[in-house]
mmCIF file with all atom_site columns, C-alpha atoms in Angstrom:
data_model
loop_
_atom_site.group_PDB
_atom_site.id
_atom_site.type_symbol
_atom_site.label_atom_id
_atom_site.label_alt_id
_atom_site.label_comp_id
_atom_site.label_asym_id
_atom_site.label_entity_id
_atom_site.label_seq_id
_atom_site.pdbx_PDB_ins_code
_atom_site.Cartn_x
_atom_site.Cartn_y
_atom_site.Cartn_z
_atom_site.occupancy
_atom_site.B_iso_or_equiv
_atom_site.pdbx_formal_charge
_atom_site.auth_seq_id
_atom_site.auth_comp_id
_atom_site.auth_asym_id
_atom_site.auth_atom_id
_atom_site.pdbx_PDB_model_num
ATOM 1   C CA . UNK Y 1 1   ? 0.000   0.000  0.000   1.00 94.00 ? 1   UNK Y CA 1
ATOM 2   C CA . UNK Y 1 2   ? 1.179   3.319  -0.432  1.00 96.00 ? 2   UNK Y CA 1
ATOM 3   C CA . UNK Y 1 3   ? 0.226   5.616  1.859   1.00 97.00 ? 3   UNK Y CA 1
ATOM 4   C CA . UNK Y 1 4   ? 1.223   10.111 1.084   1.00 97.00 ? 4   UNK Y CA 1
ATOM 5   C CA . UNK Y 1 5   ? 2.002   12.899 3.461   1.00 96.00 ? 5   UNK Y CA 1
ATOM 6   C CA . UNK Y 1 6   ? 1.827   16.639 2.578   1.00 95.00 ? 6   UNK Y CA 1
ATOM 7   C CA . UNK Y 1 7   ? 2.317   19.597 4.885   1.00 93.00 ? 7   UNK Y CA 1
ATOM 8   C CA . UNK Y 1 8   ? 2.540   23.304 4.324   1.00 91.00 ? 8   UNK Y CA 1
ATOM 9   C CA . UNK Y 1 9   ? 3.640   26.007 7.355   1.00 86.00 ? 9   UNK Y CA 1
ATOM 10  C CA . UNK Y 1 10  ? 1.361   28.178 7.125   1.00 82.00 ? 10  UNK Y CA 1
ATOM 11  C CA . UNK Y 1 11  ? -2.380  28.658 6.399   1.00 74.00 ? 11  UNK Y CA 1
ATOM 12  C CA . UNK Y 1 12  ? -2.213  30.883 3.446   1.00 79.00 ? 12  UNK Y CA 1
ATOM 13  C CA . UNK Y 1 13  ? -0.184  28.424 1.187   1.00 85.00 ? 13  UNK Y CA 1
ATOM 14  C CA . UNK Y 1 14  ? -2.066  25.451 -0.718  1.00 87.00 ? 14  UNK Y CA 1
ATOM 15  C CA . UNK Y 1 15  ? -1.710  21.778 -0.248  1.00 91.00 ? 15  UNK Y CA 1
ATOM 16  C CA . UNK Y 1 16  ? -3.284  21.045 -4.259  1.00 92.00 ? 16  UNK Y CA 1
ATOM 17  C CA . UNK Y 1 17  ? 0.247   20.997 -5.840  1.00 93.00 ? 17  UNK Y CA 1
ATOM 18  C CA . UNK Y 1 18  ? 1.689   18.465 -3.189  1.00 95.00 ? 18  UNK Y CA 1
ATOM 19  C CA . UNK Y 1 19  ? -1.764  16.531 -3.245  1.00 95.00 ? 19  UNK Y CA 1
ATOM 20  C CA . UNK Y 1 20  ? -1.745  16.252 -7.178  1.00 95.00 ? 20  UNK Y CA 1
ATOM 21  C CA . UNK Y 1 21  ? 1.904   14.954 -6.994  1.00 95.00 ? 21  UNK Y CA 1
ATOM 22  C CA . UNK Y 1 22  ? 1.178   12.073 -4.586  1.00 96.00 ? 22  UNK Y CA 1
ATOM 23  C CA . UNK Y 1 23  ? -2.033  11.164 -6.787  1.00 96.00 ? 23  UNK Y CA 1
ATOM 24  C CA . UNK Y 1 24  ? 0.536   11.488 -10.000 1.00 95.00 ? 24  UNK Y CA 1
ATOM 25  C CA . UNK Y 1 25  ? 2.927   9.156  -7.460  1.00 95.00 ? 25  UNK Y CA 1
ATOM 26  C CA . UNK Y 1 26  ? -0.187  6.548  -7.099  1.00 95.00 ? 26  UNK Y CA 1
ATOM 27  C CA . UNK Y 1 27  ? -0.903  7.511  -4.021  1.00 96.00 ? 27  UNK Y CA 1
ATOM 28  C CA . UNK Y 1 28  ? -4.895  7.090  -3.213  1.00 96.00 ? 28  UNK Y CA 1
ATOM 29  C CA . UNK Y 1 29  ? -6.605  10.508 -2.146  1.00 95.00 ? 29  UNK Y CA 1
ATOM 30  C CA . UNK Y 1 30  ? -8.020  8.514  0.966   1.00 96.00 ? 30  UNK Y CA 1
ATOM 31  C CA . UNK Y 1 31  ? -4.344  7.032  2.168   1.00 97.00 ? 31  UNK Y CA 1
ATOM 32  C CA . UNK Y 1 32  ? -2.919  11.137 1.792   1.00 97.00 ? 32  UNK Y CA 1
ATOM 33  C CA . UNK Y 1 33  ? -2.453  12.349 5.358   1.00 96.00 ? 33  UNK Y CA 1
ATOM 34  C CA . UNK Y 1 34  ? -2.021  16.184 5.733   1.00 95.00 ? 34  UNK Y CA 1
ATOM 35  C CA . UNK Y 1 35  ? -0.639  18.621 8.063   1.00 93.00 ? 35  UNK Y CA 1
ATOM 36  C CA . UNK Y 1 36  ? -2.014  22.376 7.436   1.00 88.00 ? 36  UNK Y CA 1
ATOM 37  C CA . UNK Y 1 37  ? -0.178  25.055 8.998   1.00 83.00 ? 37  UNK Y CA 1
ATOM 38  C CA . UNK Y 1 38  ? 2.550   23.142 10.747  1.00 81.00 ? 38  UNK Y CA 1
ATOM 39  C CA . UNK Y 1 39  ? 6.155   23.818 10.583  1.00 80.00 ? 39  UNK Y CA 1
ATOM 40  C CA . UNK Y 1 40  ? 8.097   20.678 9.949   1.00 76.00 ? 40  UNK Y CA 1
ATOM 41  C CA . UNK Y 1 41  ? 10.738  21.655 12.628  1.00 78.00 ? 41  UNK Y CA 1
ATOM 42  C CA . UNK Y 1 42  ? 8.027   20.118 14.800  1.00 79.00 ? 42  UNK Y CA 1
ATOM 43  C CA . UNK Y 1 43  ? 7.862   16.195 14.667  1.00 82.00 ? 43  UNK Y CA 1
ATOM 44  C CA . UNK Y 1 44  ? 4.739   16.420 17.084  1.00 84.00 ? 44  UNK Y CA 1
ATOM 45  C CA . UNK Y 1 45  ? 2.315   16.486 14.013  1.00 91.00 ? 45  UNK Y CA 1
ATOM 46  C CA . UNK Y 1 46  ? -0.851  14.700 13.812  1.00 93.00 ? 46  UNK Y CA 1
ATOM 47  C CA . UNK Y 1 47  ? -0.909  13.973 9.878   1.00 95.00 ? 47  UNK Y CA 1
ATOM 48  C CA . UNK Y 1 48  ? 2.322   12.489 10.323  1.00 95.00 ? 48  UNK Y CA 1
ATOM 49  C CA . UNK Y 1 49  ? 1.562   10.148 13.704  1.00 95.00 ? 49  UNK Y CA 1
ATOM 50  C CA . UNK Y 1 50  ? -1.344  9.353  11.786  1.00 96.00 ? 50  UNK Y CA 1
ATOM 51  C CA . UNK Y 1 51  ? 0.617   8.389  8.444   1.00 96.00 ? 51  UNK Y CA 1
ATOM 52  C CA . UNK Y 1 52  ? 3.534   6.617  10.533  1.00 96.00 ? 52  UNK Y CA 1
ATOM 53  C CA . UNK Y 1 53  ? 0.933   4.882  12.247  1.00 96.00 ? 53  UNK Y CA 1
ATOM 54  C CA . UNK Y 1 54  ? -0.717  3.589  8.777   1.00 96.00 ? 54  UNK Y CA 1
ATOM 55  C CA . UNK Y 1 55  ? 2.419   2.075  7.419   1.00 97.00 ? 55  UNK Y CA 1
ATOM 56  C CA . UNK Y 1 56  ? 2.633   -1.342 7.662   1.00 96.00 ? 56  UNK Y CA 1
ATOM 57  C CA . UNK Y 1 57  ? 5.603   -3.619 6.476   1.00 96.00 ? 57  UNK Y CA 1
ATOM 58  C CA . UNK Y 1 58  ? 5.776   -4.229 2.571   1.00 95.00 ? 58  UNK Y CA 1
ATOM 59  C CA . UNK Y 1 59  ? 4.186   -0.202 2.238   1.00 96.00 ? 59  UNK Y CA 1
ATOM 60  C CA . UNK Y 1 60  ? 5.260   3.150  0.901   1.00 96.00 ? 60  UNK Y CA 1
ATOM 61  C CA . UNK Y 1 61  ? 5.386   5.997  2.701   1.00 97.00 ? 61  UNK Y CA 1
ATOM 62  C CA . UNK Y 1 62  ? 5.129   8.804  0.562   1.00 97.00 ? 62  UNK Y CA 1
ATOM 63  C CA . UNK Y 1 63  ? 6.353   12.341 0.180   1.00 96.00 ? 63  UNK Y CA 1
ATOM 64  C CA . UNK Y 1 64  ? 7.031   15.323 -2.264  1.00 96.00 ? 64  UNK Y CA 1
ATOM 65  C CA . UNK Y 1 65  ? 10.428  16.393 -0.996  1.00 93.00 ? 65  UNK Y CA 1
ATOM 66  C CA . UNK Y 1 66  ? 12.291  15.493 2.119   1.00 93.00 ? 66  UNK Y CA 1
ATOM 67  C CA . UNK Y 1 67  ? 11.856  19.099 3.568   1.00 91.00 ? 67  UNK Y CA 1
ATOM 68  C CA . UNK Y 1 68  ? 7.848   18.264 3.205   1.00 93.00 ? 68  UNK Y CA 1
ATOM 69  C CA . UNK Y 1 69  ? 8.832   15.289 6.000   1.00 94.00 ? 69  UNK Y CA 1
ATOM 70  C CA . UNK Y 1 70  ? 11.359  17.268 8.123   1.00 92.00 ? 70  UNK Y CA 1
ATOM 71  C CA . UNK Y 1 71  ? 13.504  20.244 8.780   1.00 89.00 ? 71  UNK Y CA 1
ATOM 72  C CA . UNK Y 1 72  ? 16.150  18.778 10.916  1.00 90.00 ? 72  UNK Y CA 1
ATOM 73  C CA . UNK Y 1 73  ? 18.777  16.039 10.202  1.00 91.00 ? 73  UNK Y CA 1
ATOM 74  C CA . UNK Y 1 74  ? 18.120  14.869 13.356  1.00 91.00 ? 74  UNK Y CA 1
ATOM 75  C CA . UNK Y 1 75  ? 14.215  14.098 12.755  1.00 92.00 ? 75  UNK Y CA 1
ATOM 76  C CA . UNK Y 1 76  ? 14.727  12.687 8.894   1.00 93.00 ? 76  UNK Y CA 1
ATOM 77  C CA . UNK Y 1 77  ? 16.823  10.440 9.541   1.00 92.00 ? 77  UNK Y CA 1
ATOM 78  C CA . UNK Y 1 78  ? 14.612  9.084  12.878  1.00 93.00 ? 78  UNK Y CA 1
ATOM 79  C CA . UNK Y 1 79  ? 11.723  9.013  11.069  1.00 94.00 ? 79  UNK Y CA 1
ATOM 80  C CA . UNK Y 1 80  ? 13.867  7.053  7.742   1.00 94.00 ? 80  UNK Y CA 1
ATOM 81  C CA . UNK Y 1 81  ? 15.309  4.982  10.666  1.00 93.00 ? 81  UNK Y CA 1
ATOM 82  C CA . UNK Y 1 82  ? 11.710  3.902  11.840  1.00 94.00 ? 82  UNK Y CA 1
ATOM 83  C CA . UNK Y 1 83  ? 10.368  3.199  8.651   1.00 95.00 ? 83  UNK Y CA 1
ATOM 84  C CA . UNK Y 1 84  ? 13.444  0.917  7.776   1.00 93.00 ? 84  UNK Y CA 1
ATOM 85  C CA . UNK Y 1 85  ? 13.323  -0.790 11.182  1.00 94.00 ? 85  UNK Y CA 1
ATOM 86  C CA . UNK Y 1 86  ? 9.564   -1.604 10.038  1.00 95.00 ? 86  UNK Y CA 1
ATOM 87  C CA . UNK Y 1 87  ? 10.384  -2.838 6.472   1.00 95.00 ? 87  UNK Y CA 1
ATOM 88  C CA . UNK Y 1 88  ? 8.393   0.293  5.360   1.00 95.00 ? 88  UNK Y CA 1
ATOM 89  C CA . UNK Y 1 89  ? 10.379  2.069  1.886   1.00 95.00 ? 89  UNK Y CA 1
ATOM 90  C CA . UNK Y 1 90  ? 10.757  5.562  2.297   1.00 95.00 ? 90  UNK Y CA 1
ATOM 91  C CA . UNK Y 1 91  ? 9.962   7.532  -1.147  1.00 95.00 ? 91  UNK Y CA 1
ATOM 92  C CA . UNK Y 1 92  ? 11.023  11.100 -1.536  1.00 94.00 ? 92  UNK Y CA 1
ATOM 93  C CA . UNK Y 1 93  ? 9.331   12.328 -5.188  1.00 93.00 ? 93  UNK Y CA 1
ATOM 94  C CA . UNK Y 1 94  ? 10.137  9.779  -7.966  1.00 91.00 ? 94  UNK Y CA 1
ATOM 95  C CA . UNK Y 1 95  ? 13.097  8.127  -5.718  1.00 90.00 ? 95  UNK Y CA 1
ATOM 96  C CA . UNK Y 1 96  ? 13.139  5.609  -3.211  1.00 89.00 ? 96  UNK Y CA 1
ATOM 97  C CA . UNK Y 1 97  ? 15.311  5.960  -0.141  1.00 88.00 ? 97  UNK Y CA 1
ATOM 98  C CA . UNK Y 1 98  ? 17.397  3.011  0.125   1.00 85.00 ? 98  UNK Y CA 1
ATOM 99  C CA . UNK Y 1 99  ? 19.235  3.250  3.868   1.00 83.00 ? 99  UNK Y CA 1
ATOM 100 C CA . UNK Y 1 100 ? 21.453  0.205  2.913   1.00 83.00 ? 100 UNK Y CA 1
ATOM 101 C CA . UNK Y 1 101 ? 22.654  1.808  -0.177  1.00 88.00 ? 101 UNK Y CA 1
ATOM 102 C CA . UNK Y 1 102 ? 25.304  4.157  0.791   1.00 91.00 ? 102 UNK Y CA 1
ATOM 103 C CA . UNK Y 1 103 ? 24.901  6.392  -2.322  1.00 90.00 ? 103 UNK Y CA 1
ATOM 104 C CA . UNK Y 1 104 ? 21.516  6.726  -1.223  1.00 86.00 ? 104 UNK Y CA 1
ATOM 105 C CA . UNK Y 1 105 ? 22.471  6.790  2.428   1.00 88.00 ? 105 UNK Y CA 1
ATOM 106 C CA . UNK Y 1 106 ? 24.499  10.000 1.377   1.00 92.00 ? 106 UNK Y CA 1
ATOM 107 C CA . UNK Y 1 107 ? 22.183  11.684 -0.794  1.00 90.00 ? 107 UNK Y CA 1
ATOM 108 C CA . UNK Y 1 108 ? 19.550  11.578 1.945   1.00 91.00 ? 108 UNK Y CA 1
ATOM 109 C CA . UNK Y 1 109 ? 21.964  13.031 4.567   1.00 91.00 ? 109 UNK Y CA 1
ATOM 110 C CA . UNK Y 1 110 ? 22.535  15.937 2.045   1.00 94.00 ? 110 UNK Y CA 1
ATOM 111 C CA . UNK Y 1 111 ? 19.147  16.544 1.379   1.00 92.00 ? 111 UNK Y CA 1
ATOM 112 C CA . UNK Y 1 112 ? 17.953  16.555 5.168   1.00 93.00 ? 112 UNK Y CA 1
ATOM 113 C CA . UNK Y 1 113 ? 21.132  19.064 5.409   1.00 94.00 ? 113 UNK Y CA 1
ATOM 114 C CA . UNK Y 1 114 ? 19.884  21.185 2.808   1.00 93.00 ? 114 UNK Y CA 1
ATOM 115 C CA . UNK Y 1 115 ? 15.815  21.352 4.276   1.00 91.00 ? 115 UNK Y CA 1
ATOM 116 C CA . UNK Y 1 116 ? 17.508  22.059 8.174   1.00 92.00 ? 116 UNK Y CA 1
ATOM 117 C CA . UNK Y 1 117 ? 19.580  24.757 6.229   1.00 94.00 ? 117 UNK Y CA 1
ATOM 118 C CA . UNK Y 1 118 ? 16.322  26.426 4.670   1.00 92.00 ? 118 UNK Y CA 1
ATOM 119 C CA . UNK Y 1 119 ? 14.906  26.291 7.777   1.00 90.00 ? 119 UNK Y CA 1
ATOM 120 C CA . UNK Y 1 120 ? 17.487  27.671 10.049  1.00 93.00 ? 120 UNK Y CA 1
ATOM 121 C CA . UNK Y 1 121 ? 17.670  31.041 7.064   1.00 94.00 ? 121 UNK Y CA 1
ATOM 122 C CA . UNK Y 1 122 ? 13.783  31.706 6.991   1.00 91.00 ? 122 UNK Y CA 1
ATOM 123 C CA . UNK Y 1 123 ? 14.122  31.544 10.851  1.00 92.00 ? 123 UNK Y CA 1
ATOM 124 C CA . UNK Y 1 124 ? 17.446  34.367 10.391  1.00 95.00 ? 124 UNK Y CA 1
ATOM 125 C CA . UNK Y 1 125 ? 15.475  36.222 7.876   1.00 95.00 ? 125 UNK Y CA 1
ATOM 126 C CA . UNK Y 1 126 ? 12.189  36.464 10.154  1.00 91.00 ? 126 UNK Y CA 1
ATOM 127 C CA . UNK Y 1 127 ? 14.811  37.737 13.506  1.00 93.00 ? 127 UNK Y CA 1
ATOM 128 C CA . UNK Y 1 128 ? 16.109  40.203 10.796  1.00 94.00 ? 128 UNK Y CA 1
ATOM 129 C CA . UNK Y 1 129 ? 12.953  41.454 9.407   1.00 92.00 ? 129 UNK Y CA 1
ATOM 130 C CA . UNK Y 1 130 ? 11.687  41.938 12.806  1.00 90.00 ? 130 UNK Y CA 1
ATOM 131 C CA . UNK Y 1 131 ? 14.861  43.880 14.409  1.00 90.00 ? 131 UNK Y CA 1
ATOM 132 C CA . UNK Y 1 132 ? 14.339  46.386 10.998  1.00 91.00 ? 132 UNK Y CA 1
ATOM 133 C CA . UNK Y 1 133 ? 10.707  46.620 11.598  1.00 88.00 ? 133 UNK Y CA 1
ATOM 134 C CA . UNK Y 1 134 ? 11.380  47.358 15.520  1.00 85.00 ? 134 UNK Y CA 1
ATOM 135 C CA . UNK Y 1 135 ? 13.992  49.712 14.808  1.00 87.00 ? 135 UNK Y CA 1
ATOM 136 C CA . UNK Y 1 136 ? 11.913  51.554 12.106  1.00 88.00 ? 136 UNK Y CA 1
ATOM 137 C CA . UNK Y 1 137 ? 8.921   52.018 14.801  1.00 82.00 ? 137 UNK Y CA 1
ATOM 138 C CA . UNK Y 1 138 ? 6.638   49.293 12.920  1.00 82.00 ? 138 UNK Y CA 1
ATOM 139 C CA . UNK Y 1 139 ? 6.617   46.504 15.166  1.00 76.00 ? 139 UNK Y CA 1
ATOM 140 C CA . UNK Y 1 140 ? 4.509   47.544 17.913  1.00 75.00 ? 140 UNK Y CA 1
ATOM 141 C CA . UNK Y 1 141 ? 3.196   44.245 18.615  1.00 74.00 ? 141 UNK Y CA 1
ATOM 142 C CA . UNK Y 1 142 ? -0.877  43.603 19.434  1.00 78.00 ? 142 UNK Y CA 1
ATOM 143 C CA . UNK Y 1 143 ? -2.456  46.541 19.389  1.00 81.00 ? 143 UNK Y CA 1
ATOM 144 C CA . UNK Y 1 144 ? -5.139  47.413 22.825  1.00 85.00 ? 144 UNK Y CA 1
ATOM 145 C CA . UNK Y 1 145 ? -8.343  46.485 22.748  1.00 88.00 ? 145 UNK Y CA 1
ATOM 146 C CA . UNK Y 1 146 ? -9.817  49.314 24.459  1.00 91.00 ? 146 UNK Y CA 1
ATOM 147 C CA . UNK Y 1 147 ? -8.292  53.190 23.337  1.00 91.00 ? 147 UNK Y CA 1
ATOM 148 C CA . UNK Y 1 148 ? -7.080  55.519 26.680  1.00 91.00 ? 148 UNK Y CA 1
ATOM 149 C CA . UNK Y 1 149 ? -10.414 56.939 26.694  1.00 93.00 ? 149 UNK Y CA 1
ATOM 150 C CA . UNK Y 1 150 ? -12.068 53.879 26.596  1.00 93.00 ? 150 UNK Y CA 1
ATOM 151 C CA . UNK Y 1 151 ? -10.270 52.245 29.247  1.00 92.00 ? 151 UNK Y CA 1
ATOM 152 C CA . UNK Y 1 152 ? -10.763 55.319 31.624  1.00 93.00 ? 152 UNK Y CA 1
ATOM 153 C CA . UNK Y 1 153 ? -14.349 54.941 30.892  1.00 94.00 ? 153 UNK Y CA 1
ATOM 154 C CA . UNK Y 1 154 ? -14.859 51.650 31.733  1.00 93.00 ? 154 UNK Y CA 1
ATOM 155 C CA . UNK Y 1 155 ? -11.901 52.392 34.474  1.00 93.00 ? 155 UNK Y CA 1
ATOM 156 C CA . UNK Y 1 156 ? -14.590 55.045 36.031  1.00 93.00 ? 156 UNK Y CA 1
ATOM 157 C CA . UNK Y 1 157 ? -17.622 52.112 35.658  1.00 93.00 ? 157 UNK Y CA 1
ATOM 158 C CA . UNK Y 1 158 ? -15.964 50.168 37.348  1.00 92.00 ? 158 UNK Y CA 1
ATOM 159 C CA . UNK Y 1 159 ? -14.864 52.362 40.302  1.00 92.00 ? 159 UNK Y CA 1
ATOM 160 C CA . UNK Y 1 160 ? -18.935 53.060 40.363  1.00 92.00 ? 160 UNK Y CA 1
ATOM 161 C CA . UNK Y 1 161 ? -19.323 49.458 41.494  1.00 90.00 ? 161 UNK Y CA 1
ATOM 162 C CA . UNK Y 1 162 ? -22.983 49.215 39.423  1.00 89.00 ? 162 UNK Y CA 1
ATOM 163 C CA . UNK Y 1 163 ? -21.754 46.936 37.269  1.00 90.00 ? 163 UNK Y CA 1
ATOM 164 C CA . UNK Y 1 164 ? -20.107 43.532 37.209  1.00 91.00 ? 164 UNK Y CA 1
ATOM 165 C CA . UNK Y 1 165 ? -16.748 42.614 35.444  1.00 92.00 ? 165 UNK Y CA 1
ATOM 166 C CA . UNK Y 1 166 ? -18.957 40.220 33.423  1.00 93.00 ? 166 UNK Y CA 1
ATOM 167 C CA . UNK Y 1 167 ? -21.225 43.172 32.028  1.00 92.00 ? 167 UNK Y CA 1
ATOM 168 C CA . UNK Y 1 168 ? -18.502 45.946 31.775  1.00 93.00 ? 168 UNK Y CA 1
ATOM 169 C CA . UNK Y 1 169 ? -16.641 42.983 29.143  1.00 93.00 ? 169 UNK Y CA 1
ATOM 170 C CA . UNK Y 1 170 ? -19.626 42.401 27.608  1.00 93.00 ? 170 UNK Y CA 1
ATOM 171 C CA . UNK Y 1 171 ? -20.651 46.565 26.663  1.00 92.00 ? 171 UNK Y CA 1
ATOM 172 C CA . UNK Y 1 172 ? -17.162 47.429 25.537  1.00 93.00 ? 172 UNK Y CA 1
ATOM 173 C CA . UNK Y 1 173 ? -16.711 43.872 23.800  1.00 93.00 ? 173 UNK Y CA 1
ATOM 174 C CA . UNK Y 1 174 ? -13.230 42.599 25.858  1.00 93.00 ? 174 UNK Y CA 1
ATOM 175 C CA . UNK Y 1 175 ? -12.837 39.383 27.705  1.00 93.00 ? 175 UNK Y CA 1
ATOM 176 C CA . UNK Y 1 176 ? -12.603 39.966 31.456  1.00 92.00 ? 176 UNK Y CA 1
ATOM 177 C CA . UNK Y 1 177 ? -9.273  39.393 32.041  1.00 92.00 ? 177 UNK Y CA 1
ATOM 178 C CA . UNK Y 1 178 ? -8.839  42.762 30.027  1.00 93.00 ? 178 UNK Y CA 1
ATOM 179 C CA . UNK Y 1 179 ? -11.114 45.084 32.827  1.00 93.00 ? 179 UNK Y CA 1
ATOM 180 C CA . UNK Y 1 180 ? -9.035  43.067 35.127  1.00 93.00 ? 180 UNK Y CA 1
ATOM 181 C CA . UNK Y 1 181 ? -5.931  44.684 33.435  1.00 91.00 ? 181 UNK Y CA 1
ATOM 182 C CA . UNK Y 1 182 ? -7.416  47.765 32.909  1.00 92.00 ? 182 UNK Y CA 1
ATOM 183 C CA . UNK Y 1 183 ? -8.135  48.231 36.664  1.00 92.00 ? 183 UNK Y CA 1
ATOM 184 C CA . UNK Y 1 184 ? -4.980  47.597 37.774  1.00 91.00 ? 184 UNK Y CA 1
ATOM 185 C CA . UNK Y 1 185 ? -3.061  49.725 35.044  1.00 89.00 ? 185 UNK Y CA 1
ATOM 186 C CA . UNK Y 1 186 ? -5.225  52.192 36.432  1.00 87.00 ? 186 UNK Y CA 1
ATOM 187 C CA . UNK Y 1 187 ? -5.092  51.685 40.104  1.00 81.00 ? 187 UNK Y CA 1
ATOM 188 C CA . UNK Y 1 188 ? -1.007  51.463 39.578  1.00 75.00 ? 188 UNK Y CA 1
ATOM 189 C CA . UNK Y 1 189 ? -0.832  54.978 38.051  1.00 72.00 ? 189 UNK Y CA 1
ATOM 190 C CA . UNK Y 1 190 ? -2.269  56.549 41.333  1.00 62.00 ? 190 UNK Y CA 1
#
């Protein structure tokens, strides 16, 4: 049997080209097991316990590109380990991974080094985007809920005491935990 795996990071990119290539691979729409929105620097995924869990000896676990599996060395070559242990071929695109081959053996080594690699420069590039967005005044971070004037309104409801912490979220739309904060900001600049 061969059973497909297909991730993407994050929610805006599309799973179709990744799904049409394990269909072009033979791979069954209902033995395709996806992970939407999860990095693959995680191994805690639940498409992929659920696919690992599916293989059986004598199967084919399938994927697009190695990077699609994992972003570490460390995790590719567990996960290539496991599948070997369990008589289960590994196949990366058009290629099977053969772990007794040491051709292959290499190639595979090289390619998990290359997907860690990506990984470790979109990680760089995000810290650097973020310093030159900081430094540049347009990383602020989450923005309040409430402006200063609404916050020393509901500030001055509260202070009333005709009104409950439940009611004064629900009229200016905040969870409570935020009139909690409010409160205090307000009792601490007193």
């Amino acid at each position: 049997m061969r059973i497909g795996y297909a991730r993407v990071s994050t929610a805006q990119q599309d799973l179709a080209a990744q799904l049409d290539l394990l269909a072009g691979l033979g791979v069954e729409k209902k033995n395709v097991y996806v992970d939407h929105g999860l990095t693959g620097t995680n191994r805690s995924r639940p498409g992929l316990e659920k696919a690992l869990a599916a293989v059986r000896a004598g199967d084919v676990l399938v994927v697009t590109k190695l990077d699609r599996l994992a972003r570490s060395i460390r995790d590719a070559r567990e996960i290539a380990d496991e599948l070997a242990e369990q008589d289960v071929t590994l196949q990366l695109g058009n290629s099977a991974y053969d772990p007794t081959d040491p051709m292959g053996k290499m190639l595979f080594n090289i390619l998990a080094t290359f997907a860690e690699f990506e990984a470790d420069l979109i990680r760089m590039r995000t810290r650097e985007g973020m310093q030159v967005a900081k430094a540049k005044g347009r990383l602020r971070g989450k923005q309040p809920k409430l402006s200063p004037t609404q916050e020393k309104h509901l500030v001055a409801l509260y202070r009333a005491g005709e009104h409950t912490t439940a009611e004064l979220a629900s009229e200016f739309g905040v969870a409570r935990s935020t009139v909690y904060r409010a409160v205090e900001r307000a009792g601490a600049e007193e």
